[in-house]
Amino acid sequence: MLNLIKRDLLLSFYSSANFFFTVSFFVLILILIPFAFGTQSDQLKLLFKGVVWIALALSIIITVDRIYNADYEDGNLDIIMQKNRTIEYLVISKYVTHWFIYCLPLLVILPILSFLFYLDYLETIQIFINLFIGSFGMVFIANFVSALTLGAKRTIFLKAIIMIPLFVPFIIFGSDAGSWSILLGLSMLSFVISIYVTAYGLRLYGE
Amino acid sequence: MNELLDMGGYAIFVWSSYGIFFFSLIIFLLINILNLRKYEKIFNKTKKKID
Amino acid sequence: MYIKINNNHIELIKSANPYLIFATTFVFIIGLYYSLFQSPPDYIQGDSMRIMYIHVPSAWFALMTYSILAGSCVLWFITRNPLFNVVARSIAQVGMVFTLMSLITGSIWGKPTWGVWWVWDARLTSMLILFFLYIAYIFLWQAISNKELASKISAALAIIGFINIPIIKFSVDWWNTLHQPASISKLSAPSIDVSMLIPLFLMTAACFLFLVTVSLIRFRLVLIENKMLRTSN
């Protein structure tokens, strides 16, 4: 499992444009807020709290093609699955690497962005905690959607249609500062469902 | 008759919703029937070829 | 409990088809007569509440069809009987049409009663999400080229969507209490008079007959599709 994590992290490190693209995408969506709604500080604060979740959802959606597809197409997935009898280890390592590569950079850049939008320390910490918990749940969902749609090539819109309804509860509870506990519950629930479904999808495609 | 068509001032809403509802149900039914006929034709052709 | 479909069953479905279409149109016409002519207008909403007679049955059948879809997907995973997969695939599109119809008629009904076309209320939002779940189910099946895999994958997705719908309903309810304390959609439902129950019952029966008719037509279609896929492989 650690080998798999190390391998994926190294692979993404050597093609390091990956982090850069998702972070820029995230920042650019948020930069559109003042252009679209004006620069009143109260309004910006309010909008930032909501749009940050939309930006997170979109930047997870655009990475969904990169979780299993490369390994599936060059045949590495079969080899990994033959070596590891328990696919769940592979799935968990993919969760970890996907979160590290695509969500951690967003969380790192978040405090800087929130100061650009006039949020104070307390609000930034609340948003950070909510995004930290919610991003895990969203990563679990993105993983199982990616594993289920391995056979459907070039269907990023279809994947978005599948994923956005599943993201709705996260966005509702995430944009409210006080409901981190419900968000944690949702993330745990999505972990339980996701690990079964991802392993099921990978077994189907691995056969 | 005019009273009926007027629907107590709600004519547009009532008649348009009934119209949309029945129009799309009929269209949906027709699409499925025509599709079924098309598939049956193709299936019978290939079946004859195989036989 | 292994039910197998043979040619006799298909012939039976085929011969029942014209009768079913006739019965559907007949009940629809009686239902239309009752709902447009024979029932009194509501004393608050006036004649606009006549939309209820098509809105409520289509909403019921949208939900019922999704339950049947998810239930047959679960049964397919348990029993491995391919009949359940065929049932799920033949019923999905009818459910999508009913969901769309309940959304459109509900929105047309909402304009005269609430003054707006749409309210971000839990029921409406979860119906909208339900529509996208139907779309995801249908189009995921079409997108995957290996059809045996495609049925399994889309069945898994249908079950996940079935878990997701109550979560969305709950979360939107919670969100509503937070954002709009006095929701206009929370009109208390008054008890319905018998003269309004008759057309509602008739339209429900007609919608049920429509569901059965189209599902059986699609059942035959899906069976032929399956046969053609098998011969082409």
Coordinates of C-alpha atoms in Angstrom, one line a residue:
Chain A
M1 CA 0.0 0.0 0.0
L2 CA 2.8 2.4 0.9
N3 CA 4.6 1.4 -2.3
L4 CA 1.5 2.3 -4.3
I5 CA 1.2 5.7 -2.6
K6 CA 4.9 6.4 -3.2
R7 CA 4.6 5.4 -6.8
D8 CA 1.6 7.6 -7.5
L9 CA 3.1 10.6 -5.7
L10 CA 6.4 10.2 -7.6
L11 CA 4.5 9.9 -10.9
S12 CA 2.6 13.1 -10.2
F13 CA 5.7 14.8 -8.9
Y14 CA 7.6 14.1 -12.1
S15 CA 4.7 15.6 -14.2
S16 CA 4.4 18.4 -11.7
A17 CA 2.1 20.5 -13.9
N18 CA -0.8 18.6 -12.4
F19 CA -0.8 20.4 -9.1
F20 CA -0.3 23.7 -10.8
F21 CA -3.3 23.2 -13.2
T22 CA -5.8 22.4 -10.5
V23 CA -4.6 25.2 -8.2
S24 CA -4.8 27.7 -11.0
F25 CA -8.2 26.5 -12.0
F26 CA -9.5 26.8 -8.4
V27 CA -8.0 30.3 -8.1
L28 CA -9.3 31.5 -11.4
I29 CA -12.9 30.4 -10.6
L30 CA -12.7 32.4 -7.4
I31 CA -11.2 35.4 -9.1
L32 CA -14.3 35.5 -11.3
I33 CA -16.5 36.5 -8.3
P34 CA -15.4 40.1 -8.1
F35 CA -15.7 40.4 -11.9
A36 CA -19.2 39.1 -11.9
F37 CA -20.6 40.6 -8.7
G38 CA -18.6 43.8 -8.0
T39 CA -16.2 44.6 -5.2
Q40 CA -18.4 45.3 -2.2
S41 CA -16.6 43.7 0.7
D42 CA -19.7 42.3 2.5
Q43 CA -21.0 40.8 -0.7
L44 CA -17.6 39.3 -1.6
K45 CA -17.4 37.6 1.9
L46 CA -20.8 36.0 1.5
L47 CA -20.2 34.9 -2.1
F48 CA -16.7 33.5 -1.3
K49 CA -18.1 31.2 1.4
G50 CA -20.4 29.6 -1.2
V51 CA -18.4 29.8 -4.4
V52 CA -15.3 28.2 -2.8
W53 CA -17.4 25.0 -2.6
I54 CA -18.4 25.2 -6.2
A55 CA -14.8 25.7 -7.1
L56 CA -13.7 22.7 -5.1
A57 CA -16.4 20.6 -6.7
L58 CA -15.4 21.7 -10.2
S59 CA -11.7 21.1 -9.6
I60 CA -12.4 17.6 -8.3
I61 CA -14.7 16.9 -11.3
I62 CA -12.0 17.9 -13.8
T63 CA -9.5 15.5 -12.1
V64 CA -11.8 12.5 -12.2
D65 CA -10.3 11.3 -15.5
R66 CA -6.8 11.0 -13.9
I67 CA -7.5 8.6 -11.0
Y68 CA -7.7 5.2 -12.6
N69 CA -7.8 5.9 -16.4
A70 CA -4.0 6.1 -17.0
D71 CA -3.3 2.9 -15.1
Y72 CA -6.2 1.2 -16.8
E73 CA -5.2 2.1 -20.3
D74 CA -1.5 1.2 -20.0
G75 CA -2.3 -2.1 -18.2
N76 CA -0.7 -1.2 -14.9
L77 CA -4.0 -1.7 -13.1
D78 CA -4.1 -5.4 -14.0
I79 CA -0.6 -5.9 -12.7
I80 CA -1.3 -4.1 -9.5
M81 CA -4.5 -6.0 -9.0
Q82 CA -2.8 -9.4 -9.6
K83 CA -0.1 -8.6 -7.1
N84 CA -2.5 -7.3 -4.4
R85 CA -5.1 -9.8 -3.6
T86 CA -7.1 -7.2 -1.6
I87 CA -8.2 -4.4 -4.0
E88 CA -9.3 -2.3 -1.0
Y89 CA -5.6 -1.5 -0.3
L90 CA -5.2 -0.2 -3.8
V91 CA -8.4 1.8 -3.4
I92 CA -7.3 3.4 -0.1
S93 CA -3.9 4.3 -1.5
K94 CA -5.7 6.0 -4.5
Y95 CA -7.8 8.0 -2.1
V96 CA -4.7 9.2 -0.2
T97 CA -2.8 10.1 -3.3
H98 CA -5.7 11.8 -5.0
W99 CA -6.3 13.9 -2.0
F100 CA -2.6 14.7 -1.6
I101 CA -2.2 15.7 -5.2
Y102 CA -5.4 17.5 -6.0
C103 CA -7.0 18.7 -2.7
L104 CA -4.0 19.5 -0.5
P105 CA -2.7 22.3 -2.8
L106 CA -6.2 23.8 -2.8
L107 CA -6.3 23.8 1.0
V108 CA -2.8 25.3 1.2
I109 CA -3.8 28.2 -1.1
L110 CA -7.1 28.8 0.6
P111 CA -6.0 31.0 3.5
I112 CA -4.3 33.4 1.1
L113 CA -7.4 33.6 -1.1
S114 CA -9.7 34.2 1.9
F115 CA -7.6 37.2 2.9
L116 CA -8.0 38.5 -0.6
F117 CA -11.8 38.3 0.0
Y118 CA -11.6 40.2 3.4
L119 CA -12.4 37.2 5.6
D120 CA -11.1 37.3 9.2
Y121 CA -9.1 34.6 10.9
L122 CA -12.0 32.9 12.6
E123 CA -14.0 32.6 9.4
T124 CA -11.0 31.3 7.5
I125 CA -10.4 28.6 10.0
Q126 CA -14.0 27.6 9.9
I127 CA -14.0 27.4 6.1
F128 CA -10.7 25.6 6.2
I129 CA -12.0 22.9 8.6
N130 CA -15.2 22.4 6.5
L131 CA -13.3 22.2 3.3
F132 CA -10.8 19.8 4.9
I133 CA -13.5 17.4 6.0
G134 CA -15.7 17.8 2.9
S135 CA -12.9 17.4 0.4
F136 CA -12.3 13.9 1.7
G137 CA -16.0 12.9 1.1
M138 CA -15.8 14.5 -2.4
V139 CA -12.6 12.6 -3.2
F140 CA -14.3 9.3 -2.1
I141 CA -17.2 10.0 -4.5
A142 CA -14.9 11.0 -7.3
N143 CA -13.0 7.8 -6.9
F144 CA -15.9 5.5 -7.2
V145 CA -17.3 7.4 -10.1
S146 CA -14.0 7.1 -11.8
A147 CA -13.8 3.4 -11.2
L148 CA -17.3 2.8 -12.4
T149 CA -16.9 4.8 -15.6
L150 CA -13.5 3.4 -16.7
G151 CA -15.1 1.8 -19.7
A152 CA -16.8 5.0 -20.9
K153 CA -14.1 7.0 -22.6
R154 CA -14.2 10.8 -23.0
T155 CA -17.4 11.3 -21.1
I156 CA -16.4 14.0 -18.6
F157 CA -19.9 15.6 -18.9
L158 CA -21.6 12.3 -18.0
K159 CA -19.2 12.0 -15.1
A160 CA -20.1 15.5 -14.0
I161 CA -23.9 14.6 -14.2
I162 CA -23.3 11.6 -12.1
M163 CA -21.1 13.4 -9.5
I164 CA -22.9 16.7 -9.0
P165 CA -26.1 15.2 -7.5
L166 CA -23.9 13.3 -5.1
F167 CA -22.0 16.5 -4.2
V168 CA -25.2 18.4 -3.3
P169 CA -25.3 17.4 0.4
F170 CA -21.7 18.3 0.9
I171 CA -22.2 21.7 -0.6
I172 CA -25.3 22.3 1.5
F173 CA -23.6 21.4 4.8
G174 CA -20.2 22.7 3.8
S175 CA -21.3 26.2 3.2
D176 CA -22.6 26.5 6.7
A177 CA -19.9 27.0 9.2
G178 CA -21.4 25.2 12.2
S179 CA -22.3 21.9 10.6
W180 CA -18.9 20.3 10.4
S181 CA -20.1 17.3 12.4
I182 CA -22.8 16.4 9.8
L183 CA -20.2 16.9 7.1
L184 CA -17.9 14.5 8.9
G185 CA -20.8 12.0 9.1
L186 CA -21.4 12.4 5.4
S187 CA -17.8 11.9 4.5
M188 CA -17.7 8.7 6.6
L189 CA -20.8 7.4 4.9
S190 CA -19.4 8.1 1.5
F191 CA -16.2 6.3 2.5
V192 CA -18.1 3.2 3.5
I193 CA -20.2 3.2 0.2
S194 CA -17.3 4.3 -1.9
I195 CA -14.8 1.6 -0.9
Y196 CA -17.2 -1.2 -1.8
V197 CA -18.3 0.3 -5.0
T198 CA -14.8 1.2 -6.2
A199 CA -13.6 -2.3 -5.5
Y200 CA -16.6 -3.7 -7.3
G201 CA -16.0 -1.5 -10.3
L202 CA -12.3 -2.3 -10.5
R203 CA -13.0 -6.0 -10.2
L204 CA -15.5 -5.8 -13.1
Y205 CA -13.0 -4.0 -15.3
G206 CA -10.0 -6.1 -14.1
E207 CA -11.5 -9.4 -15.1
Chain B
M1 CA -68.3 26.4 -23.6
N2 CA -66.5 29.7 -23.2
E3 CA -66.6 29.3 -19.4
L4 CA -64.9 26.0 -19.8
L5 CA -62.2 27.3 -22.1
D6 CA -61.6 30.3 -19.8
M7 CA -61.0 28.0 -16.7
G8 CA -61.7 30.9 -14.3
G9 CA -58.9 33.0 -15.7
Y10 CA -56.3 30.2 -15.5
A11 CA -56.8 29.1 -19.1
I12 CA -53.1 29.4 -20.1
F13 CA -51.8 27.4 -17.2
V14 CA -54.4 24.6 -17.2
W15 CA -54.5 24.0 -21.0
S16 CA -50.8 24.3 -21.5
S17 CA -49.9 21.9 -18.8
Y18 CA -52.5 19.4 -20.0
G19 CA -51.3 19.9 -23.6
I20 CA -47.6 19.4 -22.7
F21 CA -48.4 16.4 -20.6
F22 CA -50.4 14.5 -23.2
F23 CA -48.3 15.6 -26.1
S24 CA -45.1 14.2 -24.6
L25 CA -46.7 11.0 -23.4
I26 CA -48.0 10.3 -26.9
I27 CA -44.7 11.2 -28.5
F28 CA -42.9 9.0 -26.1
L29 CA -45.3 6.1 -26.8
L30 CA -44.9 6.6 -30.5
I31 CA -41.1 6.7 -30.3
N32 CA -41.0 3.4 -28.5
I33 CA -43.4 1.7 -30.8
L34 CA -41.5 2.9 -33.9
N35 CA -38.2 1.8 -32.3
L36 CA -39.6 -1.6 -31.6
R37 CA -40.8 -2.0 -35.2
K38 CA -37.4 -1.0 -36.5
Y39 CA -35.5 -3.4 -34.2
E40 CA -37.9 -6.2 -35.0
K41 CA -37.3 -5.7 -38.7
I42 CA -33.5 -5.7 -38.4
F43 CA -33.7 -8.7 -36.1
N44 CA -35.8 -10.7 -38.5
K45 CA -33.5 -9.8 -41.4
T46 CA -30.4 -11.0 -39.5
K47 CA -32.2 -14.1 -38.3
K48 CA -33.1 -15.0 -41.9
K49 CA -29.5 -14.5 -43.0
I50 CA -28.2 -16.8 -40.2
D51 CA -30.8 -19.4 -40.9
Chain C
M1 CA -37.5 -18.1 -7.6
Y2 CA -35.9 -18.3 -11.0
I3 CA -38.4 -16.9 -13.5
K4 CA -37.4 -17.5 -17.1
I5 CA -38.9 -15.6 -20.0
N6 CA -39.7 -17.8 -23.0
N7 CA -41.4 -17.2 -26.4
N8 CA -44.9 -17.9 -25.0
H9 CA -44.5 -15.0 -22.6
I10 CA -43.4 -12.6 -25.3
E11 CA -46.3 -13.7 -27.5
L12 CA -48.7 -13.0 -24.6
I13 CA -47.2 -9.6 -24.0
K14 CA -47.5 -8.9 -27.8
S15 CA -51.1 -9.9 -28.0
A16 CA -51.9 -7.8 -24.8
N17 CA -50.4 -4.7 -26.3
P18 CA -53.4 -3.4 -28.4
Y19 CA -55.8 -4.0 -25.5
L20 CA -53.5 -2.2 -23.1
I21 CA -53.2 0.8 -25.4
F22 CA -57.0 0.9 -25.8
A23 CA -57.5 0.7 -22.0
T24 CA -55.0 3.4 -21.4
T25 CA -56.7 5.8 -23.8
F26 CA -60.1 4.9 -22.5
V27 CA -59.2 5.6 -18.9
F28 CA -57.4 8.7 -19.9
I29 CA -60.5 10.0 -21.7
I30 CA -62.8 9.3 -18.7
G31 CA -60.2 10.8 -16.4
L32 CA -60.0 13.9 -18.6
Y33 CA -63.8 14.2 -18.6
Y34 CA -63.9 14.0 -14.8
S35 CA -60.9 16.2 -14.2
L36 CA -61.9 19.0 -16.6
F37 CA -65.7 19.0 -16.6
Q38 CA -67.1 17.0 -13.7
S39 CA -65.1 18.2 -10.8
P40 CA -65.7 21.5 -9.0
P41 CA -63.0 24.2 -8.9
D42 CA -61.1 24.6 -5.6
Y43 CA -62.4 27.4 -3.5
I44 CA -59.0 28.9 -2.8
Q45 CA -57.0 28.1 -6.0
G46 CA -59.9 28.1 -8.4
D47 CA -59.5 26.2 -11.7
S48 CA -55.8 26.1 -11.6
M49 CA -55.9 23.2 -9.2
R50 CA -57.0 21.0 -12.0
I51 CA -53.3 20.7 -12.9
M52 CA -53.1 18.6 -9.7
Y53 CA -54.9 15.7 -11.5
I54 CA -51.9 15.2 -13.8
H55 CA -49.1 16.6 -11.6
V56 CA -49.7 14.3 -8.6
P57 CA -50.0 11.0 -10.5
S58 CA -46.8 11.8 -12.5
A59 CA -44.9 12.7 -9.3
W60 CA -46.1 9.5 -7.6
F61 CA -45.1 7.3 -10.6
A62 CA -41.7 9.1 -10.9
L63 CA -40.9 8.0 -7.4
M64 CA -42.5 4.6 -7.7
T65 CA -40.6 3.8 -10.9
Y66 CA -37.3 4.8 -9.3
S67 CA -38.1 2.5 -6.4
I68 CA -38.9 -0.4 -8.8
L69 CA -35.7 0.4 -10.7
A70 CA -33.5 0.4 -7.7
G71 CA -35.3 -2.6 -6.2
S72 CA -34.9 -4.7 -9.4
C73 CA -31.2 -3.7 -9.5
V74 CA -30.8 -5.0 -5.9
L75 CA -32.7 -8.2 -6.8
W76 CA -30.5 -8.6 -9.9
F77 CA -27.4 -8.4 -7.8
I78 CA -28.9 -10.9 -5.3
T79 CA -30.5 -13.5 -7.5
R80 CA -28.3 -13.0 -10.7
N81 CA -31.5 -13.4 -12.7
P82 CA -31.1 -11.3 -15.9
L83 CA -34.9 -10.7 -16.0
F84 CA -34.5 -8.0 -13.3
N85 CA -31.9 -6.2 -15.4
V86 CA -34.3 -6.2 -18.4
V87 CA -37.1 -4.9 -16.1
A88 CA -34.9 -2.1 -14.8
R89 CA -33.8 -1.0 -18.3
S90 CA -37.3 -1.1 -19.7
I91 CA -38.8 1.0 -16.9
A92 CA -36.1 3.7 -16.6
Q93 CA -37.1 5.9 -19.5
V94 CA -40.8 5.9 -18.5
G95 CA -39.8 7.1 -15.1
M96 CA -37.6 9.8 -16.7
V97 CA -40.6 11.1 -18.7
F98 CA -42.9 11.1 -15.6
T99 CA -40.3 13.0 -13.6
L100 CA -39.9 15.6 -16.3
M101 CA -43.7 15.9 -16.6
S102 CA -44.2 16.3 -12.9
L103 CA -41.5 19.0 -12.9
I104 CA -43.0 20.9 -15.8
T105 CA -46.7 20.7 -14.6
G106 CA -45.6 21.5 -11.1
S107 CA -43.9 24.6 -12.3
I108 CA -46.9 25.7 -14.4
W109 CA -49.1 25.0 -11.3
G110 CA -46.7 27.0 -9.1
K111 CA -47.0 30.2 -11.1
P112 CA -50.6 31.0 -10.3
T113 CA -50.6 29.6 -6.8
W114 CA -47.2 30.8 -5.4
G115 CA -46.6 33.6 -7.9
V116 CA -43.3 32.1 -9.0
W117 CA -42.3 29.3 -11.4
W118 CA -40.0 27.5 -9.0
V119 CA -39.4 27.3 -5.2
W120 CA -36.1 25.9 -3.8
D121 CA -38.0 23.5 -1.6
A122 CA -36.9 20.0 -0.6
R123 CA -39.5 18.2 -2.6
L124 CA -38.9 20.1 -5.8
T125 CA -35.1 20.0 -5.5
S126 CA -35.0 16.3 -4.9
M127 CA -37.3 15.7 -7.9
L128 CA -34.9 17.7 -10.0
I129 CA -32.0 15.6 -8.7
L130 CA -34.1 12.5 -9.4
F131 CA -34.4 13.5 -13.0
F132 CA -30.6 13.8 -13.3
L133 CA -30.2 10.4 -11.7
Y134 CA -32.5 8.9 -14.4
I135 CA -30.4 10.6 -17.0
A136 CA -27.2 9.3 -15.4
Y137 CA -28.6 5.8 -15.4
I138 CA -29.8 5.8 -19.0
F139 CA -26.8 7.5 -20.5
L140 CA -24.1 5.7 -18.5
W141 CA -25.5 2.5 -20.0
Q142 CA -25.2 3.9 -23.5
A143 CA -21.7 5.3 -22.9
I144 CA -20.0 2.0 -22.0
S145 CA -19.4 -0.2 -25.0
N146 CA -19.3 -3.5 -23.2
K147 CA -23.1 -3.9 -22.6
E148 CA -22.9 -6.6 -20.0
L149 CA -20.5 -4.4 -17.9
A150 CA -22.7 -1.4 -18.7
S151 CA -25.8 -3.0 -17.1
K152 CA -23.9 -3.9 -13.9
I153 CA -22.3 -0.5 -13.6
S154 CA -25.5 1.4 -14.2
A155 CA -27.3 -0.9 -11.7
A156 CA -24.8 0.0 -9.1
L157 CA -25.3 3.7 -9.9
A158 CA -29.1 3.3 -9.6
I159 CA -28.7 1.8 -6.1
I160 CA -26.4 4.6 -5.0
G161 CA -28.9 7.2 -6.3
F162 CA -31.6 5.5 -4.3
I163 CA -29.4 6.0 -1.1
N164 CA -28.7 9.6 -2.2
I165 CA -32.3 10.8 -2.7
P166 CA -33.3 10.7 1.0
I167 CA -30.0 12.3 2.0
I168 CA -30.7 15.2 -0.4
K169 CA -34.3 15.5 0.8
F170 CA -33.1 15.7 4.4
S171 CA -30.3 18.1 3.6
V172 CA -32.4 20.5 1.5
D173 CA -35.0 20.5 4.3
W174 CA -32.4 21.5 6.8
W175 CA -31.0 24.1 4.4
N176 CA -34.4 25.6 3.8
T177 CA -35.0 26.1 7.5
L178 CA -31.7 27.9 7.6
H179 CA -32.2 30.2 4.6
Q180 CA -35.9 30.9 4.2
P181 CA -37.8 30.5 7.5
A182 CA -41.2 31.2 6.0
S183 CA -41.3 29.0 2.9
I184 CA -44.3 29.8 0.7
S185 CA -44.5 26.2 -0.4
K186 CA -45.5 25.0 3.0
L187 CA -49.2 25.4 2.4
S188 CA -51.0 23.0 4.7
A189 CA -52.6 20.3 2.5
P190 CA -56.4 20.5 3.1
S191 CA -58.4 17.3 3.1
I192 CA -59.5 16.5 -0.4
D193 CA -63.2 16.2 -1.2
V194 CA -64.6 13.0 -2.7
S195 CA -65.5 14.9 -5.9
M196 CA -61.8 15.6 -6.4
L197 CA -60.7 12.1 -5.4
I198 CA -62.5 10.5 -8.3
P199 CA -60.6 12.3 -11.1
L200 CA -57.4 11.9 -9.2
F201 CA -58.0 8.2 -8.8
L202 CA -58.9 7.9 -12.5
M203 CA -55.8 9.8 -13.7
T204 CA -53.6 7.7 -11.4
A205 CA -55.1 4.5 -12.9
A206 CA -54.5 5.9 -16.4
C207 CA -50.9 6.8 -15.6
F208 CA -50.4 3.3 -14.2
L209 CA -51.8 1.8 -17.3
F210 CA -49.5 4.0 -19.4
L211 CA -46.6 2.9 -17.3
V212 CA -47.4 -0.7 -17.8
T213 CA -48.0 -0.4 -21.6
V214 CA -44.9 1.5 -22.4
S215 CA -42.8 -0.7 -20.0
L216 CA -44.0 -3.8 -21.8
I217 CA -43.2 -2.3 -25.2
R218 CA -39.8 -1.4 -24.0
F219 CA -39.5 -4.8 -22.4
R220 CA -39.8 -6.4 -25.9
L221 CA -37.4 -3.8 -27.3
V222 CA -34.8 -4.5 -24.6
L223 CA -35.1 -8.2 -25.1
I224 CA -34.5 -7.8 -28.9
E225 CA -31.6 -5.5 -28.2
N226 CA -30.1 -8.1 -25.9
K227 CA -30.5 -10.8 -28.5
M228 CA -28.9 -8.6 -31.2
L229 CA -25.9 -7.8 -28.9
R230 CA -25.5 -11.5 -28.1
T231 CA -25.4 -12.4 -31.8
S232 CA -23.1 -9.6 -32.7
N233 CA -20.5 -10.5 -30.0

